[in-house]
Amino acid sequence: MTEPKRLHVITWGCQMNVYDSGRMADVLAPLGYAPAAEAAGADMVILNTCHIREKAVDKVFSELGRLRQLKDASDGRMILAVAGCVAQAEGAEIIARAPYVDIVLGPQTYHRLPEMVARASRAGNKVIETDFPPEDKFDHLPDSATPQGVTAFLTVQEGCDKFCSFCVVPYTRGAEQSRPAAAILREARHLVGQGAREITLLGQNVNAWHGDGTDGSTWGLGRLLHALANIPNLLRLRYATSHPRDMDDDLIAAHRDIPILMPFLHLPVQSGSDRILAAMNRKHTAVDYRRIVDRLREVRPDLALSSDFIVGHPGETQADFDATMTLVRDVGFAQAYSFKYSRRFGTPAAGAPDQVPEAEKDRRLQMLQALLREQQSRFAAGCVGLTLPVLFTGPGRHPGQISGRSPFLQPVHLSGHSDLIGNESLARIVAAHPNSLAGTLVQERLIA
Ligand code: SAH
Ligand code: SF4
Ligand code: F3S
């Protein structure tokens, strides 16, 4: 028997980091590590980091300063690891600046964590693993030990070959790689066996997925979604994040043909100006984007859209920004994320001469966010009076309440018994709040 130990994981960044943190806990479970809610008193702490915007590195060192005190309080017994995209980008520099860190590991090495812990446990040893190893980490990761819950993430694709002018991801996550369909189907069945009813397929460019099918041919994401849709008791499928360039005919048709594929799509556009889209190396125009949205809405009229926007990319003029505002008004988004352009060392745009002043970026961001907020409220208000399927994910805030998710990823609160958790039922939406909906049950249980 291995001695019980306590593992605390701190997760920053995207959904893939959330998934990765779970997988790191899975790989450490056989060594006796059980999840701990707090860093204080834990035997091991992993800080899973994100490098996407500026101050990422400062934020890591300031958190490490805090963790150092906890490590000192444990008489140095606590193993401190830094994982994720800052670990990949900074590597040995982290241990140079914070010598109390024991392990620095990049996203492609998580399966080697048990061996790294063994090495680091020998006093004084420091471990730095930021290569892109030849073996596939997914072949070496165990099945998830801890259930993710009613809604689960499943990474199907990792890395990026797109090299947008502003973005660090191709450098931190490496080249695009797709997992084989058989491994994905196996993991999906395992998650459903553990109680998952909604699965979100993850990838930095999830719709660039092209993997070995179960019939010996190469499949695209549309085909994979069809195979996943046949899993009994799986009620909902989603995928994120997709790139407009990879929305192929099969995937668009999947939105028509697969009822459990939810009518909500996160499809980042970044800008509405062709000049800026070209400077960003996005490899599509604003019209291409509008055309994809039209085609999706033709096959799935209730489809709601979400997107990412960057304001103030080098060279962005007022006219370029106006084109973004026009695109937002024309397309209409149910939800969106918007950011000021952030200069990332080593990316092509960082060296561009025509950087936009900070105050101008602030002004544009405020205008864009006001418009996006208005669209989000209008979309939510439009749900009031509708009867929508709600997947119940957990207890509500008050006794007798239960919470769930609409098809459009909005949280829904209503009165109901907690034994409904894991079921999908119809609810009438009675009110829209800024970040959630209120509903009443109209039909108990769509499935047993
Ligand atoms: N793979 C996804 C997004 C990855 S990063 C895609 O291609 O769409 C998530 C979002 O962060 C991006 O869509 C972009 O809007 C934003 N982002 C990335 N780098 C940024 C930077 N340097 N400055 C500001 N926002 C950035
Ligand atoms: Fe970054 Fe562009 Fe790749 Fe998305 S497609 S991860 S924004 S380089
Ligand atoms: Fe951040 Fe890396 Fe995800 S930079 S957004 S954690 S891929």
Short mmCIF file of C-alpha atoms and ligand atoms in Angstrom, two decimals:
data_model
loop_
_atom_site.label_atom_id
_atom_site.label_comp_id
_atom_site.label_asym_id
_atom_site.label_seq_id
_atom_site.Cartn_x
_atom_site.Cartn_y
_atom_site.Cartn_z
CA MET A 1 0.00 0.00 0.00
CA THR A 2 1.22 3.48 -0.82
CA GLU A 3 1.00 6.05 1.92
CA PRO A 4 -1.85 8.57 1.40
CA LYS A 5 -0.59 11.97 0.25
CA ARG A 6 -2.34 15.19 -0.58
CA LEU A 7 -2.18 16.91 -3.97
CA HIS A 8 -3.40 20.44 -4.64
CA VAL A 9 -3.60 21.71 -8.25
CA ILE A 10 -4.03 25.39 -9.12
CA THR A 11 -5.35 25.86 -12.66
CA TRP A 12 -5.15 29.02 -14.77
CA GLY A 13 -5.92 29.49 -18.46
CA CYS A 14 -8.12 27.65 -20.90
CA GLN A 15 -10.38 24.60 -20.69
CA MET A 16 -7.54 22.41 -21.84
CA ASN A 17 -5.61 23.34 -18.73
CA VAL A 18 -8.63 22.32 -16.64
CA TYR A 19 -8.64 18.96 -18.41
CA ASP A 20 -4.85 18.62 -18.06
CA SER A 21 -5.00 19.31 -14.32
CA GLY A 22 -7.42 16.41 -13.99
CA ARG A 23 -5.13 14.16 -15.98
CA MET A 24 -2.12 15.09 -13.85
CA ALA A 25 -4.13 14.15 -10.75
CA ASP A 26 -5.06 10.84 -12.47
CA VAL A 27 -1.46 9.98 -13.22
CA LEU A 28 -0.44 10.69 -9.61
CA ALA A 29 -3.32 8.75 -8.02
CA PRO A 30 -1.48 5.37 -8.17
CA LEU A 31 1.34 6.98 -6.14
CA GLY A 32 -1.16 7.58 -3.35
CA TYR A 33 -1.94 11.24 -4.06
CA ALA A 34 -5.55 12.24 -3.29
CA PRO A 35 -6.98 15.68 -4.09
CA ALA A 36 -6.60 18.39 -1.43
CA ALA A 37 -8.80 21.50 -1.44
CA GLU A 38 -6.01 23.78 -0.22
CA ALA A 39 -2.33 24.27 -0.86
CA ALA A 40 -1.61 24.65 2.87
CA GLY A 41 -0.63 21.26 4.26
CA ALA A 42 -0.48 19.56 0.84
CA ASP A 43 2.37 17.16 0.05
CA MET A 44 2.50 18.39 -3.52
CA VAL A 45 1.26 21.53 -5.27
CA ILE A 46 1.09 21.91 -9.05
CA LEU A 47 0.66 25.40 -10.51
CA ASN A 48 -0.79 24.89 -14.01
CA THR A 49 -0.10 28.14 -15.85
CA CYS A 50 -1.22 30.14 -18.90
CA HIS A 51 1.03 32.28 -21.11
CA ILE A 52 -1.54 33.89 -23.40
CA ARG A 53 -1.42 37.53 -22.28
CA GLU A 54 1.17 39.85 -20.72
CA LYS A 55 2.08 39.72 -17.04
CA ALA A 56 1.66 35.92 -17.27
CA VAL A 57 5.19 35.39 -15.95
CA ASP A 58 4.90 38.03 -13.18
CA LYS A 59 1.69 36.42 -12.03
CA VAL A 60 3.42 33.03 -11.81
CA PHE A 61 6.30 34.37 -9.70
CA SER A 62 3.99 36.22 -7.38
CA GLU A 63 1.95 33.04 -6.78
CA LEU A 64 5.17 31.07 -6.32
CA GLY A 65 6.21 33.57 -3.62
CA ARG A 66 3.03 32.74 -1.73
CA LEU A 67 3.51 28.99 -2.18
CA ARG A 68 7.11 29.25 -0.97
CA GLN A 69 5.84 30.27 2.47
CA LEU A 70 3.63 27.18 2.59
CA LYS A 71 6.54 25.03 1.50
CA ASP A 72 8.74 26.54 4.24
CA ALA A 73 5.97 25.86 6.76
CA SER A 74 6.08 22.19 5.70
CA ASP A 75 9.83 22.06 6.50
CA GLY A 76 10.49 21.79 2.79
CA ARG A 77 8.52 18.54 2.49
CA MET A 78 6.05 19.96 -0.05
CA ILE A 79 6.92 19.22 -3.69
CA LEU A 80 6.27 22.29 -5.82
CA ALA A 81 5.73 21.86 -9.58
CA VAL A 82 5.05 24.43 -12.31
CA ALA A 83 3.20 23.05 -15.34
CA GLY A 84 1.40 24.50 -18.37
CA CYS A 85 2.33 27.07 -20.98
CA VAL A 86 4.54 29.36 -18.83
CA ALA A 87 6.52 26.28 -17.77
CA GLN A 88 6.97 25.37 -21.44
CA ALA A 89 8.03 28.91 -22.39
CA GLU A 90 10.29 29.71 -19.45
CA GLY A 91 11.73 26.28 -18.58
CA ALA A 92 14.92 26.47 -16.50
CA GLU A 93 14.44 30.21 -15.94
CA ILE A 94 11.71 29.37 -13.42
CA ILE A 95 14.08 27.39 -11.20
CA ALA A 96 16.79 30.02 -11.67
CA ARG A 97 14.46 32.69 -10.29
CA ALA A 98 12.58 30.49 -7.82
CA PRO A 99 15.04 27.79 -6.64
CA TYR A 100 12.47 26.36 -4.21
CA VAL A 101 10.51 25.01 -7.21
CA ASP A 102 11.22 21.27 -7.63
CA ILE A 103 9.68 20.41 -11.01
CA VAL A 104 9.04 22.40 -14.21
CA LEU A 105 7.10 20.43 -16.80
CA GLY A 106 5.63 21.32 -20.19
CA PRO A 107 2.18 20.18 -21.39
CA GLN A 108 3.50 17.28 -23.49
CA THR A 109 5.27 15.55 -20.58
CA TYR A 110 2.47 15.04 -18.05
CA HIS A 111 2.54 11.25 -18.40
CA ARG A 112 6.13 11.30 -17.04
CA LEU A 113 5.08 13.02 -13.82
CA PRO A 114 5.37 9.94 -11.50
CA GLU A 115 8.97 9.45 -12.54
CA MET A 116 9.67 13.19 -12.12
CA VAL A 117 8.21 13.08 -8.59
CA ALA A 118 10.50 10.14 -7.76
CA ARG A 119 13.51 12.08 -9.04
CA ALA A 120 12.54 15.29 -7.23
CA SER A 121 11.95 13.40 -3.95
CA ARG A 122 15.66 12.71 -3.72
CA ALA A 123 16.85 15.74 -1.77
CA GLY A 124 18.20 18.61 -3.79
CA ASN A 125 17.16 17.25 -7.20
CA LYS A 126 15.56 19.65 -9.67
CA VAL A 127 13.60 18.32 -12.65
CA ILE A 128 12.98 20.28 -15.85
CA GLU A 129 11.06 18.55 -18.66
CA THR A 130 10.01 20.81 -21.48
CA ASP A 131 10.81 18.68 -24.54
CA PHE A 132 8.23 17.49 -26.96
CA PRO A 133 8.83 13.76 -26.31
CA PRO A 134 8.58 11.27 -29.18
CA GLU A 135 6.01 9.09 -27.42
CA ASP A 136 2.37 10.16 -27.29
CA LYS A 137 1.46 11.20 -23.76
CA PHE A 138 -2.13 10.00 -24.24
CA ASP A 139 -0.89 6.42 -24.73
CA HIS A 140 0.65 6.61 -21.27
CA LEU A 141 -2.05 8.40 -19.28
CA PRO A 142 -4.38 6.18 -17.21
CA ASP A 143 -8.18 6.34 -17.36
CA SER A 144 -9.50 9.21 -15.30
CA ALA A 145 -9.70 8.13 -11.67
CA THR A 146 -11.86 10.99 -10.41
CA PRO A 147 -15.18 11.55 -12.22
CA GLN A 148 -15.43 15.00 -13.79
CA GLY A 149 -19.17 15.21 -13.11
CA VAL A 150 -22.24 15.61 -15.34
CA THR A 151 -20.30 17.80 -17.79
CA ALA A 152 -16.86 16.64 -18.86
CA PHE A 153 -13.98 17.73 -21.08
CA LEU A 154 -12.12 15.42 -23.44
CA THR A 155 -9.02 16.55 -25.36
CA VAL A 156 -9.07 15.18 -28.92
CA GLN A 157 -6.53 17.49 -30.53
CA GLU A 158 -3.66 19.49 -29.21
CA GLY A 159 -1.27 22.07 -30.60
CA CYS A 160 -1.50 24.56 -33.41
CA ASP A 161 0.10 25.04 -36.83
CA LYS A 162 -1.70 28.29 -37.61
CA PHE A 163 0.79 30.83 -36.20
CA CYS A 164 -1.48 33.82 -35.84
CA SER A 165 0.71 36.94 -35.57
CA PHE A 166 -0.18 37.62 -31.92
CA CYS A 167 -0.31 34.17 -30.35
CA VAL A 168 2.08 32.09 -28.23
CA VAL A 169 0.13 28.83 -28.41
CA PRO A 170 2.00 27.23 -31.35
CA TYR A 171 5.21 27.68 -29.34
CA THR A 172 3.87 26.45 -26.00
CA ARG A 173 1.70 23.54 -27.16
CA GLY A 174 3.68 22.46 -30.21
CA ALA A 175 2.47 21.14 -33.56
CA GLU A 176 -1.09 19.99 -34.24
CA GLN A 177 -1.72 16.41 -33.16
CA SER A 178 -4.93 14.40 -33.32
CA ARG A 179 -5.72 11.43 -31.09
CA PRO A 180 -7.09 8.31 -32.81
CA ALA A 181 -10.88 7.89 -32.80
CA ALA A 182 -10.73 4.56 -30.94
CA ALA A 183 -8.93 6.16 -27.96
CA ILE A 184 -11.37 9.07 -27.92
CA LEU A 185 -14.41 6.77 -28.04
CA ARG A 186 -12.98 4.67 -25.22
CA GLU A 187 -12.38 7.70 -23.03
CA ALA A 188 -15.85 9.08 -23.83
CA ARG A 189 -17.49 5.77 -22.80
CA HIS A 190 -15.45 5.79 -19.61
CA LEU A 191 -16.60 9.35 -18.81
CA VAL A 192 -20.25 8.43 -19.47
CA GLY A 193 -19.80 5.37 -17.24
CA GLN A 194 -18.68 7.78 -14.51
CA GLY A 195 -21.83 9.89 -14.91
CA ALA A 196 -20.93 12.40 -17.63
CA ARG A 197 -23.97 13.36 -19.75
CA GLU A 198 -22.39 16.21 -21.69
CA ILE A 199 -18.94 16.01 -23.25
CA THR A 200 -17.04 18.97 -24.69
CA LEU A 201 -14.31 17.91 -27.09
CA LEU A 202 -11.27 20.11 -26.66
CA GLY A 203 -8.46 21.23 -28.92
CA GLN A 204 -6.54 24.43 -29.62
CA ASN A 205 -7.97 23.96 -33.11
CA VAL A 206 -10.47 21.26 -32.37
CA ASN A 207 -12.01 21.26 -35.84
CA ALA A 208 -8.59 20.68 -37.41
CA TRP A 209 -8.88 17.21 -35.83
CA HIS A 210 -8.19 14.52 -38.42
CA GLY A 211 -7.43 11.22 -36.81
CA ASP A 212 -7.38 7.51 -37.51
CA GLY A 213 -10.95 6.28 -37.74
CA THR A 214 -12.10 2.92 -36.41
CA ASP A 215 -12.48 1.66 -40.00
CA GLY A 216 -8.89 2.29 -41.08
CA SER A 217 -9.65 5.55 -42.89
CA THR A 218 -8.87 9.07 -41.72
CA TRP A 219 -11.84 10.86 -40.18
CA GLY A 220 -12.65 14.53 -39.72
CA LEU A 221 -14.43 16.00 -36.72
CA GLY A 222 -17.91 15.62 -38.28
CA ARG A 223 -17.42 11.87 -38.58
CA LEU A 224 -16.04 11.63 -35.03
CA LEU A 225 -19.09 13.48 -33.66
CA HIS A 226 -21.38 10.96 -35.40
CA ALA A 227 -19.53 8.08 -33.74
CA LEU A 228 -19.67 9.74 -30.31
CA ALA A 229 -23.38 10.50 -30.71
CA ASN A 230 -24.08 6.73 -30.66
CA ILE A 231 -22.82 6.30 -27.09
CA PRO A 232 -25.83 5.34 -24.92
CA ASN A 233 -26.74 7.88 -22.19
CA LEU A 234 -24.59 10.64 -23.68
CA LEU A 235 -27.08 13.50 -24.00
CA ARG A 236 -25.02 16.40 -25.26
CA LEU A 237 -21.93 17.08 -27.35
CA ARG A 238 -19.98 20.28 -27.83
CA TYR A 239 -16.55 21.17 -29.20
CA ALA A 240 -14.14 24.07 -28.62
CA THR A 241 -12.21 25.98 -29.85
CA SER A 242 -12.74 25.95 -33.55
CA HIS A 243 -11.06 27.95 -36.29
CA PRO A 244 -13.12 29.37 -39.20
CA ARG A 245 -10.66 27.86 -41.70
CA ASP A 246 -11.48 24.34 -40.56
CA MET A 247 -15.31 24.51 -40.67
CA ASP A 248 -15.69 21.93 -43.44
CA ASP A 249 -18.89 20.68 -45.12
CA ASP A 250 -19.09 17.53 -42.98
CA LEU A 251 -18.86 19.50 -39.78
CA ILE A 252 -21.53 21.97 -40.90
CA ALA A 253 -23.76 19.03 -41.87
CA ALA A 254 -23.16 17.49 -38.43
CA HIS A 255 -24.97 20.49 -36.93
CA ARG A 256 -28.02 19.49 -38.99
CA ASP A 257 -27.80 15.73 -38.53
CA ILE A 258 -26.76 15.19 -34.91
CA PRO A 259 -29.53 16.20 -32.51
CA ILE A 260 -27.28 15.93 -29.43
CA LEU A 261 -24.75 18.36 -30.91
CA MET A 262 -25.75 21.52 -29.05
CA PRO A 263 -26.81 24.58 -31.05
CA PHE A 264 -24.07 26.76 -29.60
CA LEU A 265 -20.69 27.33 -31.20
CA HIS A 266 -17.61 29.22 -30.08
CA LEU A 267 -16.07 30.42 -33.34
CA PRO A 268 -13.40 33.09 -32.83
CA VAL A 269 -13.17 35.77 -35.52
CA GLN A 270 -10.75 38.22 -33.76
CA SER A 271 -11.49 41.14 -36.12
CA GLY A 272 -14.00 42.28 -38.74
CA SER A 273 -11.38 44.02 -40.89
CA ASP A 274 -9.78 42.12 -43.78
CA ARG A 275 -6.64 44.22 -43.50
CA ILE A 276 -6.21 43.23 -39.85
CA LEU A 277 -7.25 39.62 -40.44
CA ALA A 278 -4.45 39.45 -43.04
CA ALA A 279 -1.97 41.08 -40.65
CA MET A 280 -3.04 38.56 -38.02
CA ASN A 281 -2.37 35.71 -40.46
CA ARG A 282 -5.86 34.34 -39.79
CA LYS A 283 -6.14 33.04 -43.38
CA HIS A 284 -9.80 34.04 -43.79
CA THR A 285 -11.73 37.23 -44.54
CA ALA A 286 -14.70 38.78 -42.78
CA VAL A 287 -16.94 37.62 -45.64
CA ASP A 288 -15.65 34.04 -45.25
CA TYR A 289 -16.71 34.21 -41.60
CA ARG A 290 -20.16 35.61 -42.37
CA ARG A 291 -20.66 32.93 -45.03
CA ILE A 292 -19.81 30.15 -42.54
CA VAL A 293 -22.26 31.61 -40.03
CA ASP A 294 -24.98 31.80 -42.72
CA ARG A 295 -24.40 28.17 -43.69
CA LEU A 296 -24.51 27.04 -40.06
CA ARG A 297 -27.72 28.96 -39.43
CA GLU A 298 -29.28 27.52 -42.59
CA VAL A 299 -28.84 23.98 -41.25
CA ARG A 300 -29.45 24.82 -37.59
CA PRO A 301 -31.62 27.97 -37.32
CA ASP A 302 -31.47 28.06 -33.50
CA LEU A 303 -27.64 28.08 -33.48
CA ALA A 304 -26.22 30.72 -31.11
CA LEU A 305 -22.69 32.01 -31.51
CA SER A 306 -19.85 32.98 -29.28
CA SER A 307 -16.52 34.46 -30.37
CA ASP A 308 -13.16 35.95 -29.39
CA PHE A 309 -12.09 39.47 -30.39
CA ILE A 310 -8.81 41.35 -30.15
CA VAL A 311 -8.82 45.16 -30.33
CA GLY A 312 -5.70 47.20 -31.01
CA HIS A 313 -3.67 44.66 -33.00
CA PRO A 314 -0.68 46.53 -34.52
CA GLY A 315 -1.87 48.61 -37.46
CA GLU A 316 -5.55 48.65 -36.41
CA THR A 317 -7.09 51.99 -37.45
CA GLN A 318 -10.43 53.48 -36.44
CA ALA A 319 -11.85 52.21 -39.76
CA ASP A 320 -10.63 48.67 -39.00
CA PHE A 321 -12.21 48.83 -35.57
CA ASP A 322 -15.47 50.12 -37.08
CA ALA A 323 -15.46 47.05 -39.36
CA THR A 324 -15.30 44.84 -36.24
CA MET A 325 -18.26 46.70 -34.70
CA THR A 326 -20.22 46.26 -37.95
CA LEU A 327 -19.49 42.55 -38.08
CA VAL A 328 -20.68 42.17 -34.47
CA ARG A 329 -23.90 44.07 -35.22
CA ASP A 330 -24.57 42.02 -38.35
CA VAL A 331 -23.77 38.56 -36.98
CA GLY A 332 -25.18 38.92 -33.45
CA PHE A 333 -23.45 37.01 -30.65
CA ALA A 334 -25.03 35.29 -27.66
CA GLN A 335 -21.78 35.60 -25.76
CA ALA A 336 -18.16 36.62 -26.43
CA TYR A 337 -14.69 37.23 -25.03
CA SER A 338 -12.80 40.36 -26.01
CA PHE A 339 -9.25 41.39 -25.24
CA LYS A 340 -6.84 44.24 -25.75
CA TYR A 341 -3.96 43.16 -27.96
CA SER A 342 -1.14 42.09 -25.70
CA ARG A 343 2.43 42.10 -26.98
CA ARG A 344 3.95 38.64 -26.62
CA PHE A 345 7.71 38.27 -26.89
CA GLY A 346 8.73 36.04 -29.79
CA THR A 347 5.51 36.42 -31.78
CA PRO A 348 5.60 38.27 -35.16
CA ALA A 349 3.23 41.08 -34.13
CA ALA A 350 5.33 42.00 -31.09
CA GLY A 351 7.95 43.58 -33.33
CA ALA A 352 5.51 45.47 -35.58
CA PRO A 353 6.23 49.23 -35.66
CA ASP A 354 2.63 50.43 -35.64
CA GLN A 355 1.58 49.48 -32.10
CA VAL A 356 -1.71 51.06 -30.97
CA PRO A 357 -1.51 53.30 -27.87
CA GLU A 358 -2.84 51.76 -24.66
CA ALA A 359 -5.48 54.46 -24.13
CA GLU A 360 -6.86 53.85 -27.63
CA LYS A 361 -7.01 50.10 -26.99
CA ASP A 362 -8.93 50.82 -23.77
CA ARG A 363 -11.41 53.04 -25.59
CA ARG A 364 -12.05 50.46 -28.32
CA LEU A 365 -12.38 47.62 -25.83
CA GLN A 366 -14.98 49.53 -23.84
CA MET A 367 -17.04 50.25 -26.96
CA LEU A 368 -16.86 46.67 -28.16
CA GLN A 369 -17.68 45.23 -24.75
CA ALA A 370 -20.69 47.53 -24.36
CA LEU A 371 -22.07 46.23 -27.67
CA LEU A 372 -21.33 42.59 -26.82
CA ARG A 373 -22.95 42.95 -23.38
CA GLU A 374 -26.04 44.42 -24.97
CA GLN A 375 -26.22 41.49 -27.41
CA GLN A 376 -25.75 38.98 -24.59
CA SER A 377 -28.60 40.54 -22.57
CA ARG A 378 -30.82 40.66 -25.63
CA PHE A 379 -30.13 37.00 -26.34
CA ALA A 380 -30.89 36.02 -22.73
CA ALA A 381 -34.07 38.13 -22.70
CA GLY A 382 -35.13 36.34 -25.90
CA CYS A 383 -35.00 33.03 -24.02
CA VAL A 384 -37.70 34.17 -21.56
CA GLY A 385 -40.97 32.44 -22.41
CA LEU A 386 -39.24 29.61 -24.29
CA THR A 387 -39.31 25.99 -23.20
CA LEU A 388 -35.74 24.69 -23.31
CA PRO A 389 -34.09 21.39 -22.42
CA VAL A 390 -31.98 21.84 -19.29
CA LEU A 391 -29.27 19.41 -18.23
CA PHE A 392 -29.08 19.34 -14.43
CA THR A 393 -25.51 19.60 -13.24
CA GLY A 394 -25.70 20.18 -9.48
CA PRO A 395 -27.58 21.51 -6.48
CA GLY A 396 -28.73 25.13 -6.54
CA ARG A 397 -27.78 27.93 -4.20
CA HIS A 398 -30.77 27.44 -1.89
CA PRO A 399 -32.34 24.26 -0.49
CA GLY A 400 -34.88 22.81 -2.91
CA GLN A 401 -33.10 24.45 -5.86
CA ILE A 402 -31.19 22.78 -8.62
CA SER A 403 -28.97 24.22 -11.30
CA GLY A 404 -28.34 23.21 -14.86
CA ARG A 405 -27.33 24.36 -18.32
CA SER A 406 -29.34 25.50 -21.29
CA PRO A 407 -28.35 24.29 -24.78
CA PHE A 408 -26.63 27.68 -25.12
CA LEU A 409 -24.39 27.10 -22.09
CA GLN A 410 -26.31 29.52 -19.86
CA PRO A 411 -26.66 28.48 -16.20
CA VAL A 412 -30.34 27.85 -15.34
CA HIS A 413 -31.69 27.85 -11.77
CA LEU A 414 -35.02 26.32 -10.78
CA SER A 415 -36.90 24.50 -8.03
CA GLY A 416 -36.39 20.78 -8.25
CA HIS A 417 -35.19 17.72 -6.42
CA SER A 418 -31.49 16.91 -6.42
CA ASP A 419 -32.18 13.41 -7.74
CA LEU A 420 -32.70 15.09 -11.11
CA ILE A 421 -28.94 15.75 -11.35
CA GLY A 422 -27.61 14.05 -14.47
CA ASN A 423 -31.00 14.20 -16.22
CA GLU A 424 -32.23 16.50 -18.92
CA SER A 425 -35.74 17.96 -18.63
CA LEU A 426 -37.79 20.66 -20.26
CA ALA A 427 -38.02 23.93 -18.39
CA ARG A 428 -39.91 27.10 -19.11
CA ILE A 429 -37.61 30.10 -18.84
CA VAL A 430 -39.26 32.74 -16.67
CA ALA A 431 -36.53 35.34 -16.11
CA ALA A 432 -33.13 36.40 -17.45
CA HIS A 433 -30.43 37.69 -15.08
CA PRO A 434 -27.07 39.07 -16.24
CA ASN A 435 -25.31 35.70 -16.14
CA SER A 436 -28.04 33.13 -15.66
CA LEU A 437 -31.65 32.19 -16.38
CA ALA A 438 -34.47 31.22 -14.00
CA GLY A 439 -36.88 28.49 -15.04
CA THR A 440 -39.70 26.21 -13.93
CA LEU A 441 -39.87 22.49 -14.69
CA VAL A 442 -42.49 21.56 -17.23
CA GLN A 443 -41.56 17.93 -17.68
CA GLU A 444 -39.57 15.70 -15.39
CA ARG A 445 -36.87 13.57 -16.99
CA LEU A 446 -36.45 13.27 -20.69
CA ILE A 447 -34.52 10.08 -20.02
CA ALA A 448 -34.47 7.70 -17.10
N1 SAH B 1 -7.14 28.49 -30.59
C1 SAH B 1 -8.08 29.46 -30.39
C2 SAH B 1 -7.79 30.49 -29.31
C3 SAH B 1 -6.59 30.41 -28.45
S1 SAH B 1 -6.24 31.71 -27.36
C4 SAH B 1 -8.32 30.19 -31.69
O1 SAH B 1 -7.60 30.10 -32.63
O2 SAH B 1 -9.27 30.91 -31.77
C5 SAH B 1 -7.79 32.36 -26.88
C6 SAH B 1 -7.98 33.76 -27.30
O3 SAH B 1 -7.06 34.62 -26.66
C7 SAH B 1 -7.77 34.02 -28.78
O4 SAH B 1 -8.88 33.66 -29.54
C8 SAH B 1 -7.51 35.49 -28.81
O5 SAH B 1 -8.70 36.22 -28.94
C9 SAH B 1 -6.89 35.77 -27.43
N2 SAH B 1 -5.47 36.07 -27.56
C10 SAH B 1 -4.47 35.23 -27.94
N3 SAH B 1 -3.29 35.89 -27.96
C11 SAH B 1 -3.55 37.17 -27.60
C12 SAH B 1 -2.74 38.34 -27.46
N4 SAH B 1 -1.44 38.32 -27.71
N5 SAH B 1 -3.36 39.47 -27.06
C13 SAH B 1 -4.69 39.50 -26.80
N6 SAH B 1 -5.48 38.44 -26.93
C14 SAH B 1 -4.92 37.28 -27.33
FE1 SF4 B 2 -3.33 30.93 -31.46
FE2 SF4 B 2 -4.17 31.34 -33.92
FE3 SF4 B 2 -3.42 28.90 -33.16
FE4 SF4 B 2 -5.66 29.96 -32.20
S1 SF4 B 2 -5.26 29.46 -34.36
S2 SF4 B 2 -4.11 28.89 -31.04
S3 SF4 B 2 -5.15 32.13 -32.04
S4 SF4 B 2 -2.11 30.68 -33.36
FE1 F3S B 3 -3.14 29.65 -21.95
FE2 F3S B 3 -1.73 27.69 -22.92
FE3 F3S B 3 -4.38 27.53 -22.85
S1 F3S B 3 -1.28 29.82 -23.14
S2 F3S B 3 -4.96 29.64 -23.16
S3 F3S B 3 -3.04 27.61 -21.10
S4 F3S B 3 -3.05 26.74 -24.45
#
